[in-house]
XYZ file of C-alpha atoms in Angstrom:
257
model
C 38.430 68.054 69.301
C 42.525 67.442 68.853
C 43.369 67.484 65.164
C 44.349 63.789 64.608
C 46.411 61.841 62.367
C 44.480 58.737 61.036
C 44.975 56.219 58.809
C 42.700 54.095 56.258
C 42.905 50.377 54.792
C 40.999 47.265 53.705
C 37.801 46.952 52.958
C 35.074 44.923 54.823
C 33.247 45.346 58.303
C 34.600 48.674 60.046
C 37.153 48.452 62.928
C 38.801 50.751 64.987
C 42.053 50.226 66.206
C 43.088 52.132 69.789
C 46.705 52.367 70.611
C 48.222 52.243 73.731
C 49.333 55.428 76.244
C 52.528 55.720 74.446
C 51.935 53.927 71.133
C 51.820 55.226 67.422
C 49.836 53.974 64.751
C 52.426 52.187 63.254
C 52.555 50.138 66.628
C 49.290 48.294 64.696
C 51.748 47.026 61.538
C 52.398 43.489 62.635
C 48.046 43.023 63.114
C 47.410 44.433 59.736
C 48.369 42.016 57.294
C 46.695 39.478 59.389
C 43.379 41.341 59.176
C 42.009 41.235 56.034
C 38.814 41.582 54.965
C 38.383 44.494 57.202
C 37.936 48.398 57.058
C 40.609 49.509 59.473
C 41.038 52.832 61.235
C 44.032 53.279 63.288
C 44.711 56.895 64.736
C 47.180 58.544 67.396
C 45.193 59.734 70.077
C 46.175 63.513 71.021
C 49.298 63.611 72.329
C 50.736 60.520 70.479
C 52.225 60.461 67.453
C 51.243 62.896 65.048
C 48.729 64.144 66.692
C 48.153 67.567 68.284
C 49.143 67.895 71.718
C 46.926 70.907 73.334
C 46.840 71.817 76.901
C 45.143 69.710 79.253
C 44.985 66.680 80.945
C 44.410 63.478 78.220
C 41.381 61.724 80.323
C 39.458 58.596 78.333
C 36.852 60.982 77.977
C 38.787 63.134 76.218
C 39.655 60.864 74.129
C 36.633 59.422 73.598
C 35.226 62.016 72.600
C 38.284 63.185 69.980
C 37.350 59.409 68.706
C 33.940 60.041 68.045
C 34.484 63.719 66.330
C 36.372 61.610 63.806
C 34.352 59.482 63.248
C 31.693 61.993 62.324
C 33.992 63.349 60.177
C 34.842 60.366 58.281
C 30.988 58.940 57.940
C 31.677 55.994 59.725
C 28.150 55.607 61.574
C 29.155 52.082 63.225
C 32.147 50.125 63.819
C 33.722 47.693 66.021
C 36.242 48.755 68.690
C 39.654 47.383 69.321
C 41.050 48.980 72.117
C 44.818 47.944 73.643
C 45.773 49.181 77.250
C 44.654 52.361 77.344
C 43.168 52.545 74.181
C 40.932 49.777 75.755
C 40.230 52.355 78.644
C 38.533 54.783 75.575
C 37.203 52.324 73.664
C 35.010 51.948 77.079
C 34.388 55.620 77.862
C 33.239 55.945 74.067
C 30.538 52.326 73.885
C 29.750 54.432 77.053
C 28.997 57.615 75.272
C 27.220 56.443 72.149
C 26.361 52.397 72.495
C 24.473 52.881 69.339
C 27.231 53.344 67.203
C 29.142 50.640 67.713
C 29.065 46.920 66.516
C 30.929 45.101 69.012
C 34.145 45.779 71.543
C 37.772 43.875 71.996
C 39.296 44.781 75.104
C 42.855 44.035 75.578
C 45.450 44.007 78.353
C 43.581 46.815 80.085
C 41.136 47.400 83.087
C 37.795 48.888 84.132
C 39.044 50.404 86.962
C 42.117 51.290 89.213
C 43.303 49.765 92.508
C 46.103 50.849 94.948
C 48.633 48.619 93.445
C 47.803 49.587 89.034
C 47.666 52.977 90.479
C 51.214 52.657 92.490
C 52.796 51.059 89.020
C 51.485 53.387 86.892
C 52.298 56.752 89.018
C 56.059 55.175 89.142
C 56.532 55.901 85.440
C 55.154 59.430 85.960
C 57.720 59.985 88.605
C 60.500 58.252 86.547
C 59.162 60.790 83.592
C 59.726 63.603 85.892
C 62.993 62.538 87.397
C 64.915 61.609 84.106
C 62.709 62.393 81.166
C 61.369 59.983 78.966
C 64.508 57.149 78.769
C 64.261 56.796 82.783
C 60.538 56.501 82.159
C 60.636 53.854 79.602
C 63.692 51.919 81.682
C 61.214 51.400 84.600
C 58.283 50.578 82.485
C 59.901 47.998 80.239
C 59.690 44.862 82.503
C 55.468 46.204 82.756
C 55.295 46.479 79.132
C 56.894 43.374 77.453
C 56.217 39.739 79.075
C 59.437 37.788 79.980
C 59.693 35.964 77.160
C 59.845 38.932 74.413
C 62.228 40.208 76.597
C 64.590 37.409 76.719
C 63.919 37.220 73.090
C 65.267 41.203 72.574
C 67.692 41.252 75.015
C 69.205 44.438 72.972
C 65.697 46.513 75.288
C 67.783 46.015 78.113
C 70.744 49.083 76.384
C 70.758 52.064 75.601
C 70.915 51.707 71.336
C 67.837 48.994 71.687
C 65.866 51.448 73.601
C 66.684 54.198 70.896
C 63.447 53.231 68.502
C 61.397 53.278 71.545
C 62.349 56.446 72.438
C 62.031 57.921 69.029
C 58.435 57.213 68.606
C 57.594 58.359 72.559
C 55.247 61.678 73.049
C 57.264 64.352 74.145
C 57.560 64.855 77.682
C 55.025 67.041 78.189
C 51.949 65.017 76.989
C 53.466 61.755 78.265
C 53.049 63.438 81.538
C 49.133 64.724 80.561
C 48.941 61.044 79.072
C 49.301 59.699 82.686
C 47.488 62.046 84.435
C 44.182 61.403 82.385
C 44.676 57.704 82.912
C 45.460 57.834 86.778
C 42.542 59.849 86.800
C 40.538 57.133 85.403
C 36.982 56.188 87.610
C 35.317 52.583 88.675
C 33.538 52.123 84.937
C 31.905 48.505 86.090
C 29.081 50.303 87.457
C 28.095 51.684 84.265
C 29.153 49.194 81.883
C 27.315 46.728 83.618
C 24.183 48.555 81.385
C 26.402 47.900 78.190
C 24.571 45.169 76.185
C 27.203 45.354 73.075
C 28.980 41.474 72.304
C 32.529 41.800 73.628
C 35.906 39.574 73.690
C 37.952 40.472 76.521
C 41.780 39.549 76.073
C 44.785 39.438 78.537
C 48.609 38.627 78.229
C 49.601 35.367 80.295
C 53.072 37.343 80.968
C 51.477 40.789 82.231
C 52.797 42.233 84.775
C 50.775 45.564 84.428
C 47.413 44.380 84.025
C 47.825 40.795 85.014
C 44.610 38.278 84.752
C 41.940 39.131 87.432
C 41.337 42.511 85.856
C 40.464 40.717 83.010
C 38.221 38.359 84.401
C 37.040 41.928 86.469
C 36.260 43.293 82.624
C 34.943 40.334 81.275
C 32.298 39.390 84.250
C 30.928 43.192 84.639
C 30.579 42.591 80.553
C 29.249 39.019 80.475
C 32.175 39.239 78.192
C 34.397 36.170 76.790
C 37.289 35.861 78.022
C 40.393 34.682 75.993
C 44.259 34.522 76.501
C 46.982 35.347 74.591
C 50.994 33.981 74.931
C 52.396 37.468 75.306
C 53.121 40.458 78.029
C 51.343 43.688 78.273
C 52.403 44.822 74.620
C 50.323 41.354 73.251
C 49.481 43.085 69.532
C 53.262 43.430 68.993
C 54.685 40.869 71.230
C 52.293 37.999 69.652
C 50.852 39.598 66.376
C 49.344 36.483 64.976
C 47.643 35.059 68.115
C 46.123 38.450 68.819
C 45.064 38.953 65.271
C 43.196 35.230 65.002
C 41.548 36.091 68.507
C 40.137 39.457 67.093
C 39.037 37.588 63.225
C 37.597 34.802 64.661
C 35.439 36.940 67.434
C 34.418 39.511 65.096
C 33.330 36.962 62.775
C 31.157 35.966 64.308
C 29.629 39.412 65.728
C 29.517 40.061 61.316
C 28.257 36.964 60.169
């Protein structure tokens, strides 16, 4: 297990918050306030952040596992899982590892599985990482990562000083490259989730580009899943705080009541 950096707040039902590939915890500030009445856990998985950054490829199962050490550690027996992107990828591979531990699952802009054209998009930005370092790689993913109206919103993304925050909280080089690899090397879950008998909310950004809407109707069939929308891009916690925040209350609500 990584050593991780973790954070603690609220008090209420437990929930786990999963970031994003590239995300910190902090990326989770504009949800918070809007979740009280909670117990929230938000982390950086290895690599991001804070977090350690060993050797390695960062695979959900890796993570999943990191996840789950942590959660030993910290008592938390049961929780509810709200995974973004990638961090939706783990919170899968980790309901897959121990179903009994967990309450419920939100499943945002992400996807059960890869096909030729996720897999082309994402292996772009690890060829942009390894052509001009991280500030090529976030110039090709930005039109992926925020929907077109955030973007015409913050037109100071599209230069250099806008991009400069971004690039501040990025992973080094190095695990943004073992980052990728563990996601492209991501396998067809629907097979086994299919088994997974936990209540789930699937989510998806009406302006994603990366993970557009049939892999959320993909997610939320194999799940016999709800399936909800959200006004936003790929980045929908930070692009549409509130709306993603009400979605996630109101669902696990209902899964607590």
């Amino acid at each position: 297990m990584a050593r991780l950096r973790y954070q603690l707040e609220g008090e209420g039902p437990p929930v786990v918050l999963l970031n994003g590939i590239f995300q910190r915890l902090e990326s989770w500030d504009p949800v918070v306030p809007h979740l009280k009445g909670f117990s929230l856990l938000r982390y950086d998985m290895r690599g991001q952040g804070e977090s350690e950054a060993p050797q390695g490829v960062y695979t959900p199962r890796v993570h999943a596992e990191d996840l789950l050490g942590l959660l030993d550690q910290l008592g938390w027996e049961r929780a509810a899982l709200v995974g973004l992107s990638n961090g939706g990828v783990v919170a899968m591979e980790l309901a897959l590892l121990a179903p009994e531990r967990f309450t419920a699952l939100v499943l945002c802009c992400t996807t059960p599985y890869l096909d030729a054209a996720l897999r082309a998009k994402v292996e772009s930005w690890l060829l942009a990482l390894r052509a001009g370092g991280s500030a090529l790689r976030l110039r090709v993913a930005l039109p992926w990562v925020y929907g077109q109206t955030f973007l015409q919103a913050h037109p100071e993304l599209l230069e250099e000083a806008g991009l400069a925050p971004l690039l501040a909280q990025a992973p080094g080089a190095e695990a943004q490259e073992r980052l990728l690899l563990g996601f492209l090397a991501l396998e067809d879950l629907r097979p086994r989730l299919k088994g997974l008998s936990l209540p789930a909310l699937v989510l998806y950004g009406e302006e994603d580009l990366l993970f557009p809407r049939p892999y959320a109707e993909a997610l939320a069939e194999t799940l016999g899943a709800r399936l909800g929308d959200l006004p936003a891009g790929h980045a929908a916690p930070v692009e549409a705080p509130k709306a993603f925040a009400q979605a996630v209350r109101a669902f696990l609500e209902e899964v607590y009541a």
